[in-house]
PDB file of C-alpha atoms and ligand atoms in Angstrom:
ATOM      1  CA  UNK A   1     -21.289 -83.261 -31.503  1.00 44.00           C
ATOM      2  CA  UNK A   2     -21.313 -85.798 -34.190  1.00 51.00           C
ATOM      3  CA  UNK A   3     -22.996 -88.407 -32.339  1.00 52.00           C
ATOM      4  CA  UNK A   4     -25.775 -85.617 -31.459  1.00 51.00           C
ATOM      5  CA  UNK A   5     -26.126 -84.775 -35.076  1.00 51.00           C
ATOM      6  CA  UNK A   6     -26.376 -88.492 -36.246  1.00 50.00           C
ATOM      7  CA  UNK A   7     -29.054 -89.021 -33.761  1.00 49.00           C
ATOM      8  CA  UNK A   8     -30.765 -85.900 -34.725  1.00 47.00           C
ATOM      9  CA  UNK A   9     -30.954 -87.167 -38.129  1.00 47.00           C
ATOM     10  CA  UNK A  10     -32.025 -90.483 -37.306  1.00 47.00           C
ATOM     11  CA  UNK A  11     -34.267 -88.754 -35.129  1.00 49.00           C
ATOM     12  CA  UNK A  12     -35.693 -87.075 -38.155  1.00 46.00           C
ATOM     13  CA  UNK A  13     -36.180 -90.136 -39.747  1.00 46.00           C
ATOM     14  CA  UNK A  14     -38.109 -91.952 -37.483  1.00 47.00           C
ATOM     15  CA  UNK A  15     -40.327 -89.639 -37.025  1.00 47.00           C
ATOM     16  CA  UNK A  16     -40.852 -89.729 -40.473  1.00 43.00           C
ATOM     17  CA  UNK A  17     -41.475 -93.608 -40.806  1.00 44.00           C
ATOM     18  CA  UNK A  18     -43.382 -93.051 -37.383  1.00 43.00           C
ATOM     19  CA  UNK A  19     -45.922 -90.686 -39.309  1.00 42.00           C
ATOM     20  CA  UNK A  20     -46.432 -93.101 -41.799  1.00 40.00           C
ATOM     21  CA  UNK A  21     -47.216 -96.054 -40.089  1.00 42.00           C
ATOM     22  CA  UNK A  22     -50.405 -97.509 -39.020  1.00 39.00           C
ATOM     23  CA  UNK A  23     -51.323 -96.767 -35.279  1.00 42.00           C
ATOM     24  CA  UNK A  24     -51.889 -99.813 -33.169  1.00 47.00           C
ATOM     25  CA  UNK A  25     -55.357-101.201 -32.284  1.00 53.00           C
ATOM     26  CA  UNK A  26     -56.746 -99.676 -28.935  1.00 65.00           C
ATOM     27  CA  UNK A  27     -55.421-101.620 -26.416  1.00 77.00           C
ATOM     28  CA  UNK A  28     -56.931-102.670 -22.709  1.00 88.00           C
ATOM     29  CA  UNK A  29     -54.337-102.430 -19.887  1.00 91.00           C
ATOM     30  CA  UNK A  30     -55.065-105.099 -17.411  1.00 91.00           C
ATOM     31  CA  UNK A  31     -52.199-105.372 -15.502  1.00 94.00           C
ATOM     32  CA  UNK A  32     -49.382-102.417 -15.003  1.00 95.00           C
ATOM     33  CA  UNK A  33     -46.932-102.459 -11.770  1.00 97.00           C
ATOM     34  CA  UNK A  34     -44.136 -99.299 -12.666  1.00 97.00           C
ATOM     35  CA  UNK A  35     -42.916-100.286  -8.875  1.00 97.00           C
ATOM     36  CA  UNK A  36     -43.084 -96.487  -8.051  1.00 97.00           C
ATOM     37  CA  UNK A  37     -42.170 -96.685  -4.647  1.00 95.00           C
ATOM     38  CA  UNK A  38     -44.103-100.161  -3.387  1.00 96.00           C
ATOM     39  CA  UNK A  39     -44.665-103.454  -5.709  1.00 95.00           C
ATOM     40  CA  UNK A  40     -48.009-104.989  -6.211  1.00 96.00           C
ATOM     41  CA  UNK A  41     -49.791-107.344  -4.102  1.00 94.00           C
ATOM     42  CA  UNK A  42     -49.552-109.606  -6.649  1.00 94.00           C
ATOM     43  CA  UNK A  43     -46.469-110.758  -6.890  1.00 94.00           C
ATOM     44  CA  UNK A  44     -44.499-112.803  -4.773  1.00 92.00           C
ATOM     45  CA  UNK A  45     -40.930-114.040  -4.875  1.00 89.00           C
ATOM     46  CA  UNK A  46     -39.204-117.640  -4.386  1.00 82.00           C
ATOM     47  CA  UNK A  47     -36.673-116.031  -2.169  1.00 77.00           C
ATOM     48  CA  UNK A  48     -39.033-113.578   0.025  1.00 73.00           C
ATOM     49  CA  UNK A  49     -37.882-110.321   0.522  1.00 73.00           C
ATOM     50  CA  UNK A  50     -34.957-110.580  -1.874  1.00 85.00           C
ATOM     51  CA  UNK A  51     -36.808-107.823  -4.913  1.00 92.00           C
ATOM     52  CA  UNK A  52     -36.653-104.307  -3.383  1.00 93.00           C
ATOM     53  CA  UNK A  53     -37.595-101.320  -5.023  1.00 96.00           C
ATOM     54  CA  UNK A  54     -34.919 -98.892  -5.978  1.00 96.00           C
ATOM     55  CA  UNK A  55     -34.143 -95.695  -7.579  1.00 97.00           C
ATOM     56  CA  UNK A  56     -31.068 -97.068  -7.895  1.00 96.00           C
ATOM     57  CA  UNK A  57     -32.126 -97.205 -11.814  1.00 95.00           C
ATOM     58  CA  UNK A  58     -35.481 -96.930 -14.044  1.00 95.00           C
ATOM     59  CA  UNK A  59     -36.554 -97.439 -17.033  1.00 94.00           C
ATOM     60  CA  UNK A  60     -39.788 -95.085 -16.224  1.00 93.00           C
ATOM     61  CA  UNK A  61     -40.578 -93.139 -13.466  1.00 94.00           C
ATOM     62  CA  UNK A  62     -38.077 -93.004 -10.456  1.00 96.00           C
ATOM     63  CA  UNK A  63     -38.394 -96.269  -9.326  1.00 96.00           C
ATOM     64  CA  UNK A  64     -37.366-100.028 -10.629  1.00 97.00           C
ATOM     65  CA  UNK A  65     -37.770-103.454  -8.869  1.00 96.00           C
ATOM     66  CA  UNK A  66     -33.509-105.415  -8.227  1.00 93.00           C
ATOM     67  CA  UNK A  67     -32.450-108.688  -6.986  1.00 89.00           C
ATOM     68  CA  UNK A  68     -28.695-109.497  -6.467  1.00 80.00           C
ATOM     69  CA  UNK A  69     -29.341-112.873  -5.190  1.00 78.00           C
ATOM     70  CA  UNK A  70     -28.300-116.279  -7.204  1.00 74.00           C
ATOM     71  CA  UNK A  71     -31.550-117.893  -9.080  1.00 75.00           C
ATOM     72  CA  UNK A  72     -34.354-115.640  -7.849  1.00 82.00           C
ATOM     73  CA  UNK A  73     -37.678-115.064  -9.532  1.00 89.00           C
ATOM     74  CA  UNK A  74     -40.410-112.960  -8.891  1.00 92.00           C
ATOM     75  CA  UNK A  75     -43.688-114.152  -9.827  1.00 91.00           C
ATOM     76  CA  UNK A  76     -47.017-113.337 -11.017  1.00 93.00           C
ATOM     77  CA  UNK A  77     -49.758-116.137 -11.989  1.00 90.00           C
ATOM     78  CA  UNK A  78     -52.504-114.956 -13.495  1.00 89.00           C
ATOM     79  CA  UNK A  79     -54.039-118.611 -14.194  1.00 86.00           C
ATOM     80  CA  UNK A  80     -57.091-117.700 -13.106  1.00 88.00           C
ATOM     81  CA  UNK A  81     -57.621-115.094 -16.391  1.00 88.00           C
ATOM     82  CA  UNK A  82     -55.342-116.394 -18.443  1.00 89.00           C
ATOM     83  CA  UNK A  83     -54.110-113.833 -21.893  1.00 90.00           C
ATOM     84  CA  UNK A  84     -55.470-114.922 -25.122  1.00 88.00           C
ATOM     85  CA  UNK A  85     -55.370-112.046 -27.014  1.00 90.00           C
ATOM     86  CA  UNK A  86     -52.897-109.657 -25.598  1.00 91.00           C
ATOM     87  CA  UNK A  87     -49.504-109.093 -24.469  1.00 93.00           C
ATOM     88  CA  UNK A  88     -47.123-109.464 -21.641  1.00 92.00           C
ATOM     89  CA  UNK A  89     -43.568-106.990 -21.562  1.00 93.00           C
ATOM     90  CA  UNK A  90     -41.532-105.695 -19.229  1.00 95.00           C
ATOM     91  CA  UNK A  91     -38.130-104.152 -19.129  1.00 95.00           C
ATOM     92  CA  UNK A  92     -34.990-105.434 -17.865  1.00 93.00           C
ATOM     93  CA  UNK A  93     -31.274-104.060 -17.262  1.00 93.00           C
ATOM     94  CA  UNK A  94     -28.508-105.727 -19.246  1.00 90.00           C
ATOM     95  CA  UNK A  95     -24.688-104.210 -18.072  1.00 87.00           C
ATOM     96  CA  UNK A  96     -23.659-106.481 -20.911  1.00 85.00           C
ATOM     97  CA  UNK A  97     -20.722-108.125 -18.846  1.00 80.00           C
ATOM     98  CA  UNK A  98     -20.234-111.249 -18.307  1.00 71.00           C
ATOM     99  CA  UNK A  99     -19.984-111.142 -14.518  1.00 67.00           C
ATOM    100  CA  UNK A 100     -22.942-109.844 -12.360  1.00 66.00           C
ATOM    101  CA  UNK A 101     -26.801-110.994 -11.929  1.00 69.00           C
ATOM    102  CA  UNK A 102     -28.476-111.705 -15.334  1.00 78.00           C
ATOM    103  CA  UNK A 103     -31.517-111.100 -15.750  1.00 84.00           C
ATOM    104  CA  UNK A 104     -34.109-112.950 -18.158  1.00 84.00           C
ATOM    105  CA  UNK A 105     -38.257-112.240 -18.076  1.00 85.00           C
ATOM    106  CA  UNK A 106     -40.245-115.505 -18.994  1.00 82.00           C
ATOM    107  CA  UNK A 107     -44.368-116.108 -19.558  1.00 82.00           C
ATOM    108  CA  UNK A 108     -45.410-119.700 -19.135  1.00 78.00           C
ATOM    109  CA  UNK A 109     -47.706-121.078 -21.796  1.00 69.00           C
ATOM    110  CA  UNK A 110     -51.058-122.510 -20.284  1.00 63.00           C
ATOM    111  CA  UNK A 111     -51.316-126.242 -21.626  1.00 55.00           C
ATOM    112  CA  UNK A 112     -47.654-126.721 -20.929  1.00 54.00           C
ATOM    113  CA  UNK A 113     -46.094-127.587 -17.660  1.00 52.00           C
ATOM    114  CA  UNK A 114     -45.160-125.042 -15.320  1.00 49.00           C
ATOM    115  CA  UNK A 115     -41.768-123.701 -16.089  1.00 50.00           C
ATOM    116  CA  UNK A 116     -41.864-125.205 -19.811  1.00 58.00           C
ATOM    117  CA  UNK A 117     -42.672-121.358 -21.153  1.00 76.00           C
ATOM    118  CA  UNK A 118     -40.602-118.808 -23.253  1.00 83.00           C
ATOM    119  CA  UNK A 119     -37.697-116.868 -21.362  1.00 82.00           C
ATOM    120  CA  UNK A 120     -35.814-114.313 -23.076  1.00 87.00           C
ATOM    121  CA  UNK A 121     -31.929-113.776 -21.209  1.00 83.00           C
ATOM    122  CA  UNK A 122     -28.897-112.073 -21.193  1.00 85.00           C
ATOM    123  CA  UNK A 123     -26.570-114.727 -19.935  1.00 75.00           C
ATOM    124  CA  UNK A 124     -23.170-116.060 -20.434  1.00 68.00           C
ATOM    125  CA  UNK A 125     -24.958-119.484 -19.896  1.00 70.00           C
ATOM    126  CA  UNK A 126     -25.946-119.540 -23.262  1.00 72.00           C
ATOM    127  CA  UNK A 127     -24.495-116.915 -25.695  1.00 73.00           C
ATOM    128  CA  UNK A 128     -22.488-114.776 -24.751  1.00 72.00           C
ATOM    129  CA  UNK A 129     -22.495-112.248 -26.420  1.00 83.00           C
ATOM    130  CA  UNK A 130     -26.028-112.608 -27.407  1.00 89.00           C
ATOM    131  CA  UNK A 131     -29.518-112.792 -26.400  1.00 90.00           C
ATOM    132  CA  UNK A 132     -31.181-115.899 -26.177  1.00 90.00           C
ATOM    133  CA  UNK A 133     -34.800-117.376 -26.123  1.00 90.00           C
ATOM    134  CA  UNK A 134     -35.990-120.578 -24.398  1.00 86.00           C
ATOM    135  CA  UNK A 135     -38.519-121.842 -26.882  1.00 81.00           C
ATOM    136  CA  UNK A 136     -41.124-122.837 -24.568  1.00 72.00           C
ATOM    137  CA  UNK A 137     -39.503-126.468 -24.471  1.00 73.00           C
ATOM    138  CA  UNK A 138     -36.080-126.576 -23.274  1.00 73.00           C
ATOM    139  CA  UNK A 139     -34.230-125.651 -25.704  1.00 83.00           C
ATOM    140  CA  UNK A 140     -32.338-122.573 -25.703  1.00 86.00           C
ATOM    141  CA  UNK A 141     -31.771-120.770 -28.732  1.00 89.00           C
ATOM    142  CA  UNK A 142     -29.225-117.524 -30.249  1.00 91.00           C
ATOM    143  CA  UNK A 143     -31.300-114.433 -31.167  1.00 92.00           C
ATOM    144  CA  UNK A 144     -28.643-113.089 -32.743  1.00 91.00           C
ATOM    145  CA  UNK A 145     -28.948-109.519 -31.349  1.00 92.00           C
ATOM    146  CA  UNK A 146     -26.096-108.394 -29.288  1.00 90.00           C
ATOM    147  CA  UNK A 147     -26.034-107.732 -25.704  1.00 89.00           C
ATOM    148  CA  UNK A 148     -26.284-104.059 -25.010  1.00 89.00           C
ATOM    149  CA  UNK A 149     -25.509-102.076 -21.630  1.00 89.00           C
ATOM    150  CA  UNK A 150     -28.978-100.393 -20.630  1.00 91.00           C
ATOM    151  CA  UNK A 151     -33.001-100.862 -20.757  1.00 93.00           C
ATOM    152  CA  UNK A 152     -34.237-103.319 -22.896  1.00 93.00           C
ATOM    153  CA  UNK A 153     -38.077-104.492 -23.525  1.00 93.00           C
ATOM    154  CA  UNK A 154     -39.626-108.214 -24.054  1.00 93.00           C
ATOM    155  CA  UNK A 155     -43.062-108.600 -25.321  1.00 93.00           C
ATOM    156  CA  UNK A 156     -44.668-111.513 -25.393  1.00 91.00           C
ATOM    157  CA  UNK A 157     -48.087-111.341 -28.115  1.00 91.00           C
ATOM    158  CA  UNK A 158     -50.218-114.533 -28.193  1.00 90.00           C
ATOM    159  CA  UNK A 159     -53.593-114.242 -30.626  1.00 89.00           C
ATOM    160  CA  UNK A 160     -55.230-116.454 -32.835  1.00 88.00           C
ATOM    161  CA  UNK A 161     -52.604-116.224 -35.029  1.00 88.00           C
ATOM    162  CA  UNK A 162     -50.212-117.851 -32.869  1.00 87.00           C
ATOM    163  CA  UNK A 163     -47.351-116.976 -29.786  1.00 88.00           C
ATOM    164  CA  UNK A 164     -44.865-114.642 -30.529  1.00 90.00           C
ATOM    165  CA  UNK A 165     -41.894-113.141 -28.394  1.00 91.00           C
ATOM    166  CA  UNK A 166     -40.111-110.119 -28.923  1.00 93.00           C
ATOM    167  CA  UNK A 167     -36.870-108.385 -27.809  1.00 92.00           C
ATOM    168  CA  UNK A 168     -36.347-104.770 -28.324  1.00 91.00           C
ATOM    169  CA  UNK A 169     -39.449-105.096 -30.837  1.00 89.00           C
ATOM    170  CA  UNK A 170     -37.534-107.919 -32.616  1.00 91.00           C
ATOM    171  CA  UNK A 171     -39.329-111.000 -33.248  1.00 92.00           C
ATOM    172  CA  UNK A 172     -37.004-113.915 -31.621  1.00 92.00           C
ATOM    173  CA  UNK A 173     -39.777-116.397 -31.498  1.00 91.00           C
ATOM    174  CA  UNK A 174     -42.936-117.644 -32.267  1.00 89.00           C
ATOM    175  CA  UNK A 175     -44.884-120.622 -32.552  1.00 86.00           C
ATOM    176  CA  UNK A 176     -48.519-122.314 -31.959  1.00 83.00           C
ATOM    177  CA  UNK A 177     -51.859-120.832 -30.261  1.00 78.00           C
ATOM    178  CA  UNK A 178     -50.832-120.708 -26.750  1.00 82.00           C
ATOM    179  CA  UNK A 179     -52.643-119.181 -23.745  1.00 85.00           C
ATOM    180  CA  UNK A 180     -50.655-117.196 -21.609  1.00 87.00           C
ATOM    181  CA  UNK A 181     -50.628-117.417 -17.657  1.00 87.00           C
ATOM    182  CA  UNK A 182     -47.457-116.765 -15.988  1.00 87.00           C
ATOM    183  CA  UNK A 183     -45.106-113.841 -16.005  1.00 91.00           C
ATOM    184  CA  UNK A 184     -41.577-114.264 -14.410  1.00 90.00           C
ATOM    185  CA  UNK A 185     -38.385-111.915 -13.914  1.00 91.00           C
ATOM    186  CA  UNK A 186     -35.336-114.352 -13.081  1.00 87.00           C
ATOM    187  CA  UNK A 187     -31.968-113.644 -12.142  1.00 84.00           C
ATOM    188  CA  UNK A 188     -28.901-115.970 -12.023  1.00 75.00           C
ATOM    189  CA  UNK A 189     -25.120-115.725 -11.579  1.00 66.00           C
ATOM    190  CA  UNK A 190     -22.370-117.966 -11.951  1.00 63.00           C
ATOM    191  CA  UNK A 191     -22.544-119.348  -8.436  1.00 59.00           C
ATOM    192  CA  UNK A 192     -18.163-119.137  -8.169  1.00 62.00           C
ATOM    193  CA  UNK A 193     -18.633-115.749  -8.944  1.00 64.00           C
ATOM    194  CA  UNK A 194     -19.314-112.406  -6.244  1.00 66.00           C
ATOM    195  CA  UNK A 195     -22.259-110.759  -8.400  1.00 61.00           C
ATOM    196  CA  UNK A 196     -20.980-106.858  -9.198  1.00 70.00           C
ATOM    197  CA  UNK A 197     -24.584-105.961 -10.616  1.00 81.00           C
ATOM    198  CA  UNK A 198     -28.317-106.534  -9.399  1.00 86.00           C
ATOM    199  CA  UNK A 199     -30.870-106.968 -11.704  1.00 88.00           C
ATOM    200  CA  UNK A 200     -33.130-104.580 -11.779  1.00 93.00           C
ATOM    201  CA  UNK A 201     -36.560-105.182 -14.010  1.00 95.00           C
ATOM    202  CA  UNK A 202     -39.338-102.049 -14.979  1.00 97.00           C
ATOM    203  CA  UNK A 203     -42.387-101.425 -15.943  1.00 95.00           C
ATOM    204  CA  UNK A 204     -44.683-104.831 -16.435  1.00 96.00           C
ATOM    205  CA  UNK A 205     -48.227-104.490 -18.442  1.00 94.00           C
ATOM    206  CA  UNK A 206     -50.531-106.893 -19.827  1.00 93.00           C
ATOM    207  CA  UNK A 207     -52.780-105.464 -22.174  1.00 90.00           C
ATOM    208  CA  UNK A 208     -55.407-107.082 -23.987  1.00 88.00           C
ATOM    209  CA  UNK A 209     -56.951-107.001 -27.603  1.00 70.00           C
ATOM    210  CA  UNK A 210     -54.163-104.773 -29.291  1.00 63.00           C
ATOM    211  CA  UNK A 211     -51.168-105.778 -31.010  1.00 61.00           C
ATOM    212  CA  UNK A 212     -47.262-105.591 -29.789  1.00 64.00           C
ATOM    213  CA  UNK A 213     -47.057-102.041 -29.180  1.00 64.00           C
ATOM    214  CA  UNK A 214     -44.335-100.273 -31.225  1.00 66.00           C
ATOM    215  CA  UNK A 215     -42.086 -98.434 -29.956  1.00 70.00           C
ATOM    216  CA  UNK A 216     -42.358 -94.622 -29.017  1.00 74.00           C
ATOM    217  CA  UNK A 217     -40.293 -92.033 -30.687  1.00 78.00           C
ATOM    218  CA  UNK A 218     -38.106 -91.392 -27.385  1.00 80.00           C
ATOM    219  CA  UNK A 219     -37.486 -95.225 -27.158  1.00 76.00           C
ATOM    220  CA  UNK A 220     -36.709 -95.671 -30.839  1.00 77.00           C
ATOM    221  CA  UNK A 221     -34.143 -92.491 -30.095  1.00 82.00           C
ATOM    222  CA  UNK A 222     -32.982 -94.294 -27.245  1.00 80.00           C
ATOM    223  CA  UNK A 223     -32.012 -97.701 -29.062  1.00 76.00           C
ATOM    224  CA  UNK A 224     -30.182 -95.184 -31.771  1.00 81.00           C
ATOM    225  CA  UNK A 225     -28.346 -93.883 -29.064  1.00 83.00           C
ATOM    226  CA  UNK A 226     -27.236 -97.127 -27.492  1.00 78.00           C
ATOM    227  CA  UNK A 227     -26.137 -98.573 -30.890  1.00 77.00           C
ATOM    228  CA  UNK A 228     -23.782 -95.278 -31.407  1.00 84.00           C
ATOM    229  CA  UNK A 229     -22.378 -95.662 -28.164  1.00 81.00           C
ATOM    230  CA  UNK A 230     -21.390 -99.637 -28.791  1.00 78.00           C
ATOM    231  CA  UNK A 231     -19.966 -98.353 -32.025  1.00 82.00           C
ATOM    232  CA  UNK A 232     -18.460 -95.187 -30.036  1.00 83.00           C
ATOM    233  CA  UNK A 233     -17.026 -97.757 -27.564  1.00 79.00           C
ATOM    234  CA  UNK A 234     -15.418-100.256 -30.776  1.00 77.00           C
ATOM    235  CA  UNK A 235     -13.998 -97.568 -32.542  1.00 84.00           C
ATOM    236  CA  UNK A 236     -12.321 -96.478 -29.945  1.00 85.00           C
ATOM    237  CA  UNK A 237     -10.994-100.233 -28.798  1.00 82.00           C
ATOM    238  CA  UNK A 238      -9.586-100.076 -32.484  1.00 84.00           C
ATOM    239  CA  UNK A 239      -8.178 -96.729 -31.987  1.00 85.00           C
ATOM    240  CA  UNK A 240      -6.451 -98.191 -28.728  1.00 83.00           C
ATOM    241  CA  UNK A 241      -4.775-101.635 -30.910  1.00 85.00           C
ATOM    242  CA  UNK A 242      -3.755 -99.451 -33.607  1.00 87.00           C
ATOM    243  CA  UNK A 243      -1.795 -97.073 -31.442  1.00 86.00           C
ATOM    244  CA  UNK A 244      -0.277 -99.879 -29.365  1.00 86.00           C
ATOM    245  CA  UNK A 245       0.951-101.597 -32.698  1.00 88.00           C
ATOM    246  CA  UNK A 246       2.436 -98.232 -33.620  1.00 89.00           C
ATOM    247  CA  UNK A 247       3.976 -97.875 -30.149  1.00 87.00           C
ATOM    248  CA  UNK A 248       5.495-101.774 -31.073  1.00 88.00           C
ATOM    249  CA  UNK A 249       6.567-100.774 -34.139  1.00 89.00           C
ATOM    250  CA  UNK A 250       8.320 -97.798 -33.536  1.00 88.00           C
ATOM    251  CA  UNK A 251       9.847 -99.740 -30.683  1.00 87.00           C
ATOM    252  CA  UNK A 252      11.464-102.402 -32.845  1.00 88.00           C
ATOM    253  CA  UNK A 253      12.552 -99.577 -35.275  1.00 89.00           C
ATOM    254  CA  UNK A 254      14.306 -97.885 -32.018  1.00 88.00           C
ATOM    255  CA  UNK A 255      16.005-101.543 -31.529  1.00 87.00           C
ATOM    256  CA  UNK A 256      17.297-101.894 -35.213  1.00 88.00           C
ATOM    257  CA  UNK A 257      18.420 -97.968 -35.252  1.00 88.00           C
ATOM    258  CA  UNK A 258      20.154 -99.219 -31.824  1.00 87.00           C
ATOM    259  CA  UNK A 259      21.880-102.157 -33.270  1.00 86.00           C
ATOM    260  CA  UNK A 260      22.424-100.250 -36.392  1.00 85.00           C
ATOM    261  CA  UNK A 261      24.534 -97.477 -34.275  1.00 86.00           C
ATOM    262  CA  UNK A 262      26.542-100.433 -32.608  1.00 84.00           C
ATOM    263  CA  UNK A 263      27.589-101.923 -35.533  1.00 84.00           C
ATOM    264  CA  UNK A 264      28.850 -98.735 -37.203  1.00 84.00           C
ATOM    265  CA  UNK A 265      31.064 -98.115 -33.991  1.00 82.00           C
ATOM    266  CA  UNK A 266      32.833-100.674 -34.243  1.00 83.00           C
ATOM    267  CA  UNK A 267      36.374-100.831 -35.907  1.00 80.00           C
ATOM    268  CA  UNK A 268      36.772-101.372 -39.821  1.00 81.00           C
ATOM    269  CA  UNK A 269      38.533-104.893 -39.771  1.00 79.00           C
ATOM    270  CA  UNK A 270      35.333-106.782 -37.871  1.00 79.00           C
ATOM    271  CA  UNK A 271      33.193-104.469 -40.205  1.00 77.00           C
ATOM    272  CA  UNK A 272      34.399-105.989 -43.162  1.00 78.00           C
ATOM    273  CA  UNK A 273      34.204-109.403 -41.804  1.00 78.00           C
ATOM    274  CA  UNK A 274      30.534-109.100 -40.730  1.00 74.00           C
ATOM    275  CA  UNK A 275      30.249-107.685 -44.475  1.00 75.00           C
ATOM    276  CA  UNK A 276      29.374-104.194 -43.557  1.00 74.00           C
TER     277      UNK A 276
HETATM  278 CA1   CA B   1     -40.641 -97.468 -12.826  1.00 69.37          CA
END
């Protein structure tokens, strides 16, 4: 009841701040694939056949796109119109444990080498128990945001006034004027390990002339909700070490009131010796 009360409020809030803020510039959608039911023609996957789509899970609609197998990618090159102005998202599942199929959504940057773009991931290969952002070199770097169990959305903005990428509307990177070509979803698991999660990835656009979209009202709600949950879920992990220290305490106080009973039984001369 609370928790529904806190959101409200926050709720409230937003759509407050919401109000106020400048819309974004129109926007032209040039790419969408919500993998309702079938995938586009245009993608196509390292490991063929491995990306199904489910209703297992989405992020919109009924349907999402999984993989469960080990360091599989699913693929669409658009190097033939490549994204100056625009941006590339898409949404991807995070169970936030460190034992499944991670998943991570990339964009290569034309005038680099294949494979040389930006990758945002939730992986214990890196952080674990953050986010992390390839910077378009090789270098991998903390976002600092912590891994969260549900939907979460990468944007990727490049315009004349440079490359940005974004994670849960966070900026996490940025850097020179780069063209954008490539757009990737990528999963990976610790190949000792029997993966207990797909990955499942929803709702891909490129859109053209318009700036990173902000977020709606329902997903801003959403992210509130998540974040009292996590809290929910630490509060309660406290709650659970605070009563097991009680539970040790009171058992140690049960072993002196033991010893305690012992001594007192026994006769007066060893008493008195013992200095009781
Ligand atoms: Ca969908």
């Amino acid at each position: 009841m609370k928790k529904r009360n806190l959101v409200l409020v926050c709720g409230l809030i937003l759509m407050l701040v919401f109000f106020w803020c400048p819309s974004a510039q129109a926007s032209t959608v040039v790419f969408e694939d919500d993998f309702e039911g079938s995938m586009r023609s245009e993608w196509f996957a390292n490991h063929p056949g491995t990306f199904q789509v489910t209703t297992e899970k989405a992020q919109n609609g009924n349907y999402s796109v999984k993989t469960d197998t080990f360091d599989n990618t699913l693929n669409y090159d658009f190097t033939s119109a490549p994204i100056t102005d625009g941006t590339i998202e898409a949404r991807f599942y995070d169970f936030a444990e460190n034992i499944g199929t991670y998943p991570s959504i990339s964009v290569d940057l034309l005038n680099q080498s294949q494979g040389k773009g930006c990758s945002v991931h939730a992986s214990p290969y890196f952080f674990q128990e953050n986010y992390s952002v390839r910077d378009g070199t090789s270098s991998i770097h903390d976002t600092g945001i912590a891994r969260t169990e549900g939907w979460h959305i990468v944007q990727f903005h490049t315009s004349a006034d440079g490359f940005k990428a974004y994670l849960d509307y966070n900026l996490v990177y940025q850097t020179g004027v780069f063209e954008i070509n490539y757009l990737q979803f990528g999963s990976q698991f610790k190949p000792d390990e029997t993966p207990i999660h797909p990955a499942y990835f929803d709702n891909a656009k490129i859109y053209t002339e318009g700036l990173v979209q902000p977020p709606t009202l329902e997903e801003r709600v959403e992210q509130l909700e998540q974040r009292v949950d996590a809290l929910e879920i630490e509060l309660t992990a406290t709650n659970n070490r605070v009563t097991i220290l009680e539970q040790a305490m009171q058992s140690v106080k049960n072993t002196i009131n033991n010893i305690m009973s012992y001594l007192n039984k026994l006769p007066n001369g060893i008493k008195k010796q013992i200095g009781l």
